[in-house]
Short mmCIF file of C-alpha atoms in Angstrom, two decimals:
data_model
loop_
_atom_site.label_atom_id
_atom_site.label_comp_id
_atom_site.label_asym_id
_atom_site.label_seq_id
_atom_site.Cartn_x
_atom_site.Cartn_y
_atom_site.Cartn_z
CA MET A 52 -129.56 -27.83 34.45
CA LYS A 53 -132.46 -29.73 35.40
CA LYS A 54 -135.06 -26.75 34.72
CA TYR A 55 -137.80 -29.18 32.62
CA ASN A 56 -138.29 -30.78 35.59
CA ILE A 57 -138.20 -27.90 37.82
CA ILE A 58 -140.53 -25.47 36.56
CA LYS A 59 -142.49 -27.89 36.24
CA LEU A 60 -142.94 -28.69 40.15
CA PHE A 61 -143.48 -25.18 40.65
CA VAL A 62 -145.93 -24.90 38.30
CA ALA A 63 -148.12 -27.48 39.85
CA LEU A 64 -146.91 -26.29 43.27
CA THR A 65 -148.88 -23.43 42.51
CA ILE A 66 -151.98 -24.93 41.38
CA CYS A 67 -151.93 -28.62 43.02
CA LEU A 68 -151.43 -28.49 46.73
CA SER A 69 -153.93 -26.38 48.28
CA ILE A 70 -155.50 -28.23 51.33
CA THR A 71 -158.23 -25.99 52.67
CA VAL A 72 -158.30 -25.79 56.38
CA GLY A 73 -161.10 -23.49 57.94
CA CYS A 74 -164.06 -23.27 60.15
CA SER A 75 -167.27 -24.78 59.23
CA ASN A 76 -170.25 -22.53 58.73
CA SER A 77 -173.30 -21.98 55.91
CA LEU A 78 -171.24 -20.09 53.63
CA ASP A 79 -169.98 -21.68 50.62
CA GLU A 80 -167.58 -19.58 49.38
CA ILE A 81 -166.58 -19.19 46.07
CA VAL A 82 -163.00 -18.26 44.87
CA TYR A 83 -162.76 -16.37 41.84
CA SER A 84 -159.75 -14.23 42.26
CA SER A 85 -157.05 -17.48 42.39
CA VAL A 86 -156.87 -20.86 41.71
CA THR A 87 -157.34 -23.65 44.31
CA GLU A 88 -157.40 -27.35 44.64
CA GLN A 89 -161.36 -26.88 44.30
CA ASN A 90 -161.95 -24.92 41.31
CA TYR A 91 -159.27 -26.32 38.96
CA GLU A 92 -159.66 -28.87 36.72
CA PHE A 93 -156.75 -31.29 36.92
CA SER A 94 -156.03 -32.99 32.89
CA GLU A 95 -153.39 -35.81 32.34
CA GLU A 96 -151.19 -33.02 31.62
CA ASP A 97 -151.34 -32.31 35.60
CA PHE A 98 -150.31 -36.15 36.10
CA ILE A 99 -146.40 -35.76 36.33
CA PRO A 100 -146.45 -32.68 37.44
CA ALA A 101 -148.33 -33.58 40.24
CA ILE A 102 -146.35 -36.47 40.99
CA LEU A 103 -143.31 -33.98 41.26
CA THR A 104 -144.95 -31.64 44.35
CA VAL A 105 -143.70 -33.91 46.80
CA TYR A 106 -139.68 -33.65 46.35
CA PRO A 107 -139.34 -29.98 47.35
CA PRO A 108 -139.59 -30.96 51.14
CA LEU A 109 -136.13 -32.73 50.38
CA ARG A 110 -134.74 -29.40 49.57
CA ASN A 111 -134.64 -28.51 53.58
CA ILE A 112 -131.98 -31.71 53.88
CA PRO A 113 -128.67 -28.68 53.79
CA HIS A 114 -130.35 -26.26 55.90
CA HIS A 115 -128.37 -25.76 59.51
CA TRP A 116 -131.41 -25.33 61.10
CA GLY A 117 -132.65 -29.19 60.77
CA PHE A 118 -131.38 -32.54 59.17
CA TRP A 119 -127.86 -31.35 58.12
CA THR A 120 -127.33 -30.30 62.29
CA THR A 121 -128.63 -32.75 63.52
CA GLN A 122 -126.95 -35.73 61.59
CA GLU A 123 -123.70 -33.86 61.39
CA ALA A 124 -123.15 -32.03 64.25
CA THR A 125 -123.74 -34.34 66.43
CA THR A 126 -120.97 -36.86 65.03
CA ASP A 127 -117.09 -36.84 65.43
CA ALA A 128 -116.89 -35.35 61.81
CA ILE A 129 -118.39 -31.93 62.26
CA VAL A 130 -118.64 -29.07 64.57
CA MET A 131 -120.35 -25.70 64.14
CA PRO A 132 -119.12 -23.37 67.23
CA PRO A 133 -119.69 -19.82 67.47
CA THR A 134 -117.36 -17.30 65.65
CA ALA A 135 -116.46 -13.32 65.99
CA THR A 136 -119.40 -12.61 63.81
CA GLY A 137 -122.13 -15.04 65.31
CA TRP A 138 -123.10 -18.24 64.42
CA ASP A 139 -124.41 -19.08 68.28
CA ASP A 140 -128.16 -18.28 67.60
CA GLY A 141 -129.24 -19.40 70.92
CA GLY A 142 -126.82 -22.20 71.16
CA ILE A 143 -128.55 -24.62 69.37
CA TYR A 144 -125.79 -26.09 67.13
CA ARG A 145 -123.34 -26.11 70.56
CA ILE A 146 -125.96 -28.30 72.03
CA MET A 147 -126.41 -30.90 69.35
CA HIS A 148 -122.83 -31.42 69.56
CA TYR A 149 -122.69 -31.48 73.68
CA HIS A 150 -125.81 -34.37 73.11
CA LEU A 151 -128.08 -31.66 75.21
CA TRP A 152 -130.98 -31.24 72.90
CA ASN A 153 -134.31 -31.87 74.23
CA SER A 154 -137.88 -32.05 72.40
CA GLU A 155 -138.06 -28.32 72.14
CA HIS A 156 -135.16 -28.00 69.68
CA ARG A 157 -135.38 -26.02 66.96
CA CYS A 158 -133.78 -28.38 64.69
CA LEU A 159 -136.04 -31.45 66.12
CA GLU A 160 -138.65 -29.37 65.55
CA SER A 161 -138.20 -28.35 61.98
CA ILE A 162 -137.27 -31.98 60.80
CA TRP A 163 -140.67 -33.65 62.56
CA ASN A 164 -142.43 -30.71 60.29
CA TRP A 165 -140.64 -31.07 56.98
CA PHE A 166 -141.02 -34.86 56.93
CA TYR A 167 -144.56 -34.71 57.91
CA GLN A 168 -144.85 -32.28 55.10
CA GLY A 169 -143.73 -34.79 52.84
CA VAL A 170 -145.58 -37.37 53.86
CA LEU A 171 -148.95 -35.31 54.24
CA LEU A 172 -148.22 -34.13 49.83
CA CYS A 173 -147.92 -37.77 49.06
CA ASN A 174 -151.21 -38.77 50.85
CA ASN A 175 -152.88 -35.88 49.06
CA VAL A 176 -151.39 -36.88 45.63
CA ILE A 177 -152.20 -40.88 46.26
CA GLU A 178 -155.71 -39.95 47.31
CA GLN A 179 -156.23 -37.43 44.03
CA ILE A 180 -155.06 -39.42 41.80
CA GLU A 181 -157.13 -42.88 42.98
CA ASN A 182 -160.14 -41.21 43.27
CA GLY A 183 -159.90 -39.85 39.57
CA LYS A 184 -159.42 -36.25 40.48
CA ILE A 185 -156.06 -35.82 39.02
CA PRO A 186 -156.12 -38.19 35.84
CA ALA A 187 -153.25 -40.77 34.24
CA PRO A 188 -152.67 -40.73 30.69
CA SER A 189 -152.95 -44.50 31.14
CA THR A 190 -153.38 -47.78 33.37
CA ALA A 191 -150.05 -48.53 33.12
CA ILE A 192 -148.56 -44.77 33.98
CA LYS A 193 -150.92 -44.70 36.81
CA GLU A 194 -149.40 -47.81 38.30
CA GLN A 195 -146.15 -46.59 38.08
CA GLY A 196 -146.81 -43.11 39.29
CA LEU A 197 -148.70 -44.59 42.42
CA ALA A 198 -145.59 -46.90 43.14
CA GLU A 199 -143.35 -43.75 42.73
CA LEU A 200 -145.45 -41.55 44.98
CA ARG A 201 -145.77 -44.24 47.91
CA THR A 202 -141.83 -45.09 47.09
CA ILE A 203 -140.94 -41.02 47.90
CA ARG A 204 -143.19 -41.84 51.15
CA ALA A 205 -141.62 -45.10 52.58
CA TYR A 206 -138.28 -42.44 52.20
CA TYR A 207 -140.04 -39.97 54.40
CA TYR A 208 -141.35 -42.48 56.99
CA TRP A 209 -137.93 -43.99 57.10
CA LEU A 210 -136.62 -40.86 58.11
CA ILE A 211 -138.98 -40.33 60.87
CA CYS A 212 -138.38 -43.96 61.88
CA ASP A 213 -134.74 -43.44 62.18
CA ASN A 214 -134.39 -40.29 63.87
CA PHE A 215 -138.01 -40.82 65.89
CA GLY A 216 -138.44 -43.93 66.08
CA ASP A 217 -142.25 -44.11 67.71
CA ALA A 218 -144.42 -41.52 65.78
CA PRO A 219 -147.47 -41.59 64.13
CA LEU A 220 -148.01 -43.44 60.90
CA VAL A 221 -150.51 -41.19 58.64
CA THR A 222 -152.03 -42.51 55.55
CA THR A 223 -155.01 -40.87 54.17
CA MET A 224 -155.90 -37.03 54.86
CA GLU A 225 -158.78 -38.27 56.86
CA GLN A 226 -156.46 -38.52 60.17
CA VAL A 227 -156.91 -35.73 61.72
CA LEU A 228 -155.23 -36.27 65.25
CA PRO A 229 -153.17 -39.57 64.38
CA GLU A 230 -152.36 -42.09 67.73
CA LYS A 231 -149.18 -42.64 67.93
CA THR A 232 -147.32 -46.24 66.13
CA SER A 233 -144.68 -48.10 67.40
CA ARG A 234 -141.39 -47.82 65.43
CA LYS A 235 -141.68 -51.34 64.27
CA GLU A 236 -144.57 -51.06 62.86
CA ILE A 237 -143.31 -47.92 60.77
CA TYR A 238 -140.59 -50.46 59.89
CA ASP A 239 -142.76 -53.25 58.73
CA PHE A 240 -145.34 -50.43 56.32
CA ILE A 241 -142.15 -49.07 55.14
CA VAL A 242 -140.74 -52.35 53.84
CA SER A 243 -144.52 -53.80 52.69
CA GLU A 244 -144.93 -50.31 50.82
CA LEU A 245 -141.03 -50.69 49.08
CA ASN A 246 -141.43 -54.76 48.32
CA SER A 247 -144.95 -53.81 46.78
CA SER A 248 -144.21 -50.63 44.18
CA ILE A 249 -140.14 -51.15 43.68
CA LEU A 250 -140.67 -53.24 40.29
CA GLN A 251 -143.59 -51.31 39.25
CA LEU A 252 -140.90 -48.27 39.12
CA SER A 253 -139.07 -47.10 36.37
CA GLU A 254 -135.66 -48.29 35.28
CA THR A 255 -134.62 -45.28 34.07
CA HIS A 256 -131.83 -43.14 35.37
CA SER A 257 -131.58 -39.73 33.63
CA GLY A 258 -133.49 -37.87 31.55
CA GLU A 259 -137.17 -37.07 33.35
CA MET A 260 -136.32 -39.50 36.06
CA TYR A 261 -133.77 -37.25 37.34
CA GLY A 262 -134.02 -36.26 40.88
CA ARG A 263 -136.99 -39.29 41.11
CA MET A 264 -137.46 -42.39 42.64
CA ASN A 265 -136.49 -45.10 39.90
CA ARG A 266 -136.23 -48.81 40.74
CA TRP A 267 -132.36 -48.60 41.44
CA ALA A 268 -133.23 -45.51 44.02
CA GLY A 269 -136.11 -47.83 45.83
CA LYS A 270 -133.50 -50.47 45.95
CA ALA A 271 -130.96 -48.68 47.60
CA LEU A 272 -133.85 -47.37 50.20
CA LEU A 273 -134.41 -50.73 51.19
CA ALA A 274 -131.00 -51.84 51.45
CA ASN A 275 -130.81 -48.73 53.85
CA VAL A 276 -133.88 -49.85 55.47
CA TYR A 277 -132.57 -53.48 56.11
CA LEU A 278 -129.12 -52.26 57.05
CA ASN A 279 -130.83 -50.94 60.20
CA ALA A 280 -133.54 -53.75 60.62
CA GLU A 281 -132.15 -54.75 64.10
CA VAL A 282 -131.96 -50.98 65.41
CA TYR A 283 -135.28 -51.03 64.53
CA THR A 284 -137.15 -54.05 65.46
CA GLY A 285 -134.12 -56.18 67.10
CA GLU A 286 -134.59 -58.23 64.05
CA ALA A 287 -131.21 -58.26 61.54
CA HIS A 288 -131.98 -58.62 57.67
CA TRP A 289 -128.41 -58.40 56.63
CA GLU A 290 -128.86 -60.98 53.70
CA GLU A 291 -131.98 -59.05 52.57
CA CYS A 292 -129.84 -56.05 52.63
CA ILE A 293 -127.06 -57.63 50.39
CA ALA A 294 -129.47 -59.15 48.14
CA GLN A 295 -131.00 -54.91 47.31
CA CYS A 296 -127.37 -54.18 46.80
CA ASP A 297 -126.19 -56.82 44.71
CA GLU A 298 -129.21 -56.43 42.38
CA ILE A 299 -127.83 -52.96 41.75
CA MET A 300 -124.31 -53.79 41.08
CA ASN A 301 -125.32 -55.99 39.04
CA SER A 302 -127.95 -54.32 37.22
CA GLY A 303 -125.06 -52.80 34.76
CA LYS A 304 -126.28 -49.46 35.18
CA PHE A 305 -123.84 -48.23 37.72
CA GLU A 306 -120.04 -47.76 38.81
CA LEU A 307 -117.95 -45.80 40.48
CA SER A 308 -116.45 -42.58 38.90
CA SER A 309 -112.86 -42.51 38.07
CA ASN A 310 -112.77 -39.08 39.93
CA TYR A 311 -113.79 -38.68 43.65
CA LYS A 312 -114.94 -35.20 42.72
CA ASP A 313 -117.29 -36.10 40.03
CA SER A 314 -120.46 -36.62 41.71
CA PHE A 315 -120.30 -33.75 43.54
CA LYS A 316 -119.98 -31.35 40.72
CA ALA A 317 -122.04 -28.44 39.66
CA GLN A 318 -122.64 -29.79 36.44
CA GLY A 319 -122.93 -33.45 35.04
CA ALA A 320 -124.48 -35.60 37.81
CA GLU A 321 -127.51 -36.04 35.56
CA THR A 322 -125.28 -38.32 33.91
CA SER A 323 -123.39 -39.95 36.65
CA LYS A 324 -123.39 -43.88 37.07
CA GLU A 325 -122.33 -43.77 40.19
CA ILE A 326 -125.20 -41.78 41.25
CA LEU A 327 -128.55 -43.32 42.37
CA PHE A 328 -130.97 -40.81 44.10
CA THR A 329 -130.00 -37.03 43.84
CA ILE A 330 -131.58 -33.84 45.35
CA PRO A 331 -131.89 -30.90 42.38
CA PHE A 332 -130.80 -27.62 43.61
CA ASP A 333 -130.97 -24.29 41.39
CA LYS A 334 -129.95 -21.01 42.61
CA VAL A 335 -133.10 -19.61 41.15
CA LEU A 336 -135.40 -22.27 40.89
CA GLY A 337 -134.55 -25.08 43.53
CA ALA A 338 -132.70 -23.00 46.30
CA GLY A 339 -131.56 -24.79 49.63
CA ASN A 340 -127.62 -26.16 49.21
CA ILE A 341 -126.19 -23.18 51.31
CA PHE A 342 -122.94 -25.36 52.24
CA HIS A 343 -120.90 -22.18 51.18
CA MET A 344 -122.80 -19.90 53.19
CA VAL A 345 -122.62 -21.70 56.31
CA SER A 346 -119.38 -22.79 56.39
CA TRP A 347 -116.71 -20.26 54.40
CA GLN A 348 -115.07 -17.25 56.11
CA SER A 349 -116.29 -13.87 54.03
CA GLU A 350 -112.86 -13.75 52.09
CA LEU A 351 -113.44 -16.62 50.19
CA ARG A 352 -115.92 -14.97 48.08
CA LYS A 353 -112.78 -13.92 46.46
CA LYS A 354 -111.19 -17.59 46.15
CA PHE A 355 -114.34 -18.47 44.01
CA ASN A 356 -115.88 -15.33 42.31
CA LEU A 357 -119.28 -15.66 43.96
CA ALA A 358 -121.97 -13.09 43.67
CA ILE A 359 -122.33 -13.13 47.41
CA THR A 360 -120.64 -12.67 50.53
CA PRO A 361 -120.72 -15.85 52.33
CA TRP A 362 -122.12 -15.83 56.66
CA GLY A 363 -118.97 -13.88 58.17
CA SER A 364 -116.26 -16.04 59.71
CA GLY A 365 -118.62 -19.30 59.13
CA THR A 366 -118.65 -22.77 60.71
CA SER A 367 -119.40 -25.95 60.04
CA MET A 368 -115.73 -27.24 59.61
CA ALA A 369 -114.01 -30.29 60.50
CA ILE A 370 -113.31 -31.80 63.77
CA THR A 371 -109.31 -31.93 64.31
CA GLN A 372 -109.54 -35.46 65.01
CA PHE A 373 -111.18 -36.80 62.44
CA ILE A 374 -109.05 -35.08 59.87
CA ASP A 375 -106.34 -36.92 61.51
CA THR A 376 -107.99 -40.06 60.12
CA TYR A 377 -107.14 -39.35 56.99
CA GLN A 378 -104.20 -41.43 55.86
CA GLU A 379 -101.16 -39.62 54.19
CA GLY A 380 -101.73 -39.34 50.38
CA ASP A 381 -105.46 -39.57 50.67
CA SER A 382 -106.35 -37.33 47.48
CA ARG A 383 -110.33 -37.11 49.71
CA LEU A 384 -108.56 -34.70 52.18
CA ASP A 385 -107.90 -32.12 49.51
CA ASP A 386 -111.55 -32.73 47.99
CA THR A 387 -113.22 -32.58 50.53
CA TRP A 388 -111.61 -29.62 52.89
CA LEU A 389 -110.12 -26.37 52.87
CA HIS A 390 -107.24 -25.70 54.42
CA GLY A 391 -103.81 -24.12 54.56
CA GLN A 392 -103.10 -20.64 52.66
CA GLN A 393 -105.92 -18.88 50.56
CA TYR A 394 -105.96 -17.14 47.31
CA ASP A 395 -108.14 -15.17 45.57
CA SER A 396 -108.95 -16.25 41.96
CA GLU A 397 -105.67 -14.51 40.46
CA GLY A 398 -103.10 -16.15 42.78
CA ASN A 399 -103.29 -13.50 44.99
CA MET A 400 -102.90 -14.05 48.83
CA LEU A 401 -106.11 -13.48 50.97
CA TYR A 402 -105.67 -12.17 54.50
CA GLY A 403 -107.58 -12.28 57.90
CA ILE A 404 -110.46 -9.15 58.67
CA TYR A 405 -111.66 -10.52 62.04
CA GLU A 406 -109.52 -11.50 64.88
CA HIS A 407 -106.60 -11.29 62.49
CA PRO A 408 -106.29 -8.59 60.19
CA GLY A 409 -103.96 -8.25 57.34
CA GLU A 410 -102.22 -11.41 58.73
CA PRO A 411 -102.24 -14.11 55.71
CA PHE A 412 -105.24 -16.18 55.47
CA ILE A 413 -104.27 -19.84 56.71
CA ILE A 414 -106.70 -22.34 57.55
CA GLY A 415 -105.27 -24.70 60.11
CA LYS A 416 -106.90 -27.82 61.47
CA ASP A 417 -106.54 -27.58 64.96
CA ILE A 418 -110.09 -26.52 66.72
CA PRO A 419 -109.89 -26.00 70.76
CA ASN A 420 -113.58 -26.93 71.37
CA ALA A 421 -117.00 -26.40 70.37
CA SER A 422 -117.53 -22.86 72.25
CA TYR A 423 -115.64 -20.67 70.10
CA VAL A 424 -113.14 -20.73 66.93
CA THR A 425 -111.27 -17.74 64.94
CA GLU A 426 -111.54 -17.28 61.70
CA MET A 427 -108.89 -19.23 60.75
CA GLN A 428 -109.44 -22.36 62.50
CA GLY A 429 -111.17 -25.84 61.66
CA TYR A 430 -111.01 -27.21 58.22
CA ARG A 431 -113.88 -25.50 55.85
CA MET A 432 -116.40 -28.00 53.95
CA ASN A 433 -115.60 -27.43 50.13
CA LYS A 434 -116.80 -31.13 48.93
CA TYR A 435 -119.87 -29.82 46.39
CA GLU A 436 -118.55 -27.83 43.74
CA VAL A 437 -119.68 -24.01 44.08
CA GLU A 438 -119.45 -22.21 40.70
CA GLY A 439 -118.24 -18.40 39.80
CA GLY A 440 -121.30 -16.53 40.33
CA THR A 441 -122.82 -18.33 42.59
CA THR A 442 -125.56 -16.44 45.04
CA GLU A 443 -126.81 -17.76 48.15
CA ASN A 444 -128.07 -20.90 46.72
CA SER A 445 -125.76 -23.04 44.74
CA ASN A 446 -126.77 -25.30 41.63
CA THR A 447 -125.07 -27.97 42.85
CA ASP A 448 -127.38 -31.10 43.63
#
C-alpha cells in the first residue's frame, strides 16, 4: 500500500517544512535540540521527498468540516441531517444544505486555509529548489520537479478560483500581505502555468508517480479549467477542453474498468488504467478517508468487521429525489449506496438501537427534511471499499 512514497513524504515533512515566523530581535538563536530548515543541510536524496511534502493538504478533501461538505451537502445528491446521536455541530451541515452560509462558516474557513497551505508549501519548495538550497540530481530532474510543483500549485489555485473567485495570488514566500487578485487573473495564471509545465511532466502513471501530478493528470486538470472558463472569465474554451481530453484518450494509456467498483477498491488503484490522479490514503500513515465513520450507523461495524464503531447514527446520506433518478437495473445504485435490510458479516440480521431498538435494521430511502432523520432513514454511502479491520481511517484512495 503506497508506503514508499508515504514514508518518504512524512520524513520530508519533519525536516523540510519549518517556516520560521518570529519577532525581530538582536538575538540569533542557534537550535541544537531539533532539526530545522536553517540547520539542515539538504542533499540530492531530499529532492523527491521535498516535492512530496506539497501533497498532504489534499487529504483534507473528505473531511466533513471542509471541502466534502461544501461540495456535496450543497447539492441535490447528499444531505447531512442531525440524528439522535448529534451530527448538528451548531447547524453547519444544515446551513450548507439550505444555502444559508456566510463568510464566517467553519467549512469555508477550513477550505480557505488548506488551499493556501498547499499553495505556500509549493512556493516554499519551488524557491528552495530554484535557489539551490535543495540540490537536484540533474538538470532534467530539476526541471521536471519544478514542473510538477507548478502543476500541483495550479491545482490548488484552481480550487481557490472555483470556490472563491477573487482571491490573493501568492507566488513567493515574500508576499506578507498580498492584495486580492481578480478571478480572471487567477484563471490566466493557472492556464499559463499548466501550459508551460505539462510537457515537462513525467508520462509515467504508476510506481513512484502514483498519487503525483504526471502529464496526464496535468492535462485532465487543464481540461477541467477550460471546461469552466466561461464561468471564470466570460469567455468559453470548449475546443481547448476537448483537445486535452482527446490527447488523454488517444494516448492509449487509459481505459474504463470493466467493473464500476474497481476504481474505488482499497487495493489495486495503483495499477488502474481508469484513474488519472488519486489521493493516497493509509489508515496509519495517511489518515483522512473517514467516509464510513461519518455516514454509517454504528451497528454496521458488525457488517464490515471494523476495528472501530462508526460515529453514532451517522449522517451523509442520499437525498430521496436523487435516488429516484437511478434507472431500474442500474448496478451503480447497489455499488454506491447501503440500503434495505442489513446483516452482519455472518449473515445474521442487524437491529436498530436508537429510535428503533430491537427492530430489524432496514435502511429506507425516504428523508423528510434536512432537520432530523432517524437511524433507518436515508441510503448510506458505500462507494469506497472499507476493508475488514479498518479503524477510523480507511486505506482506500
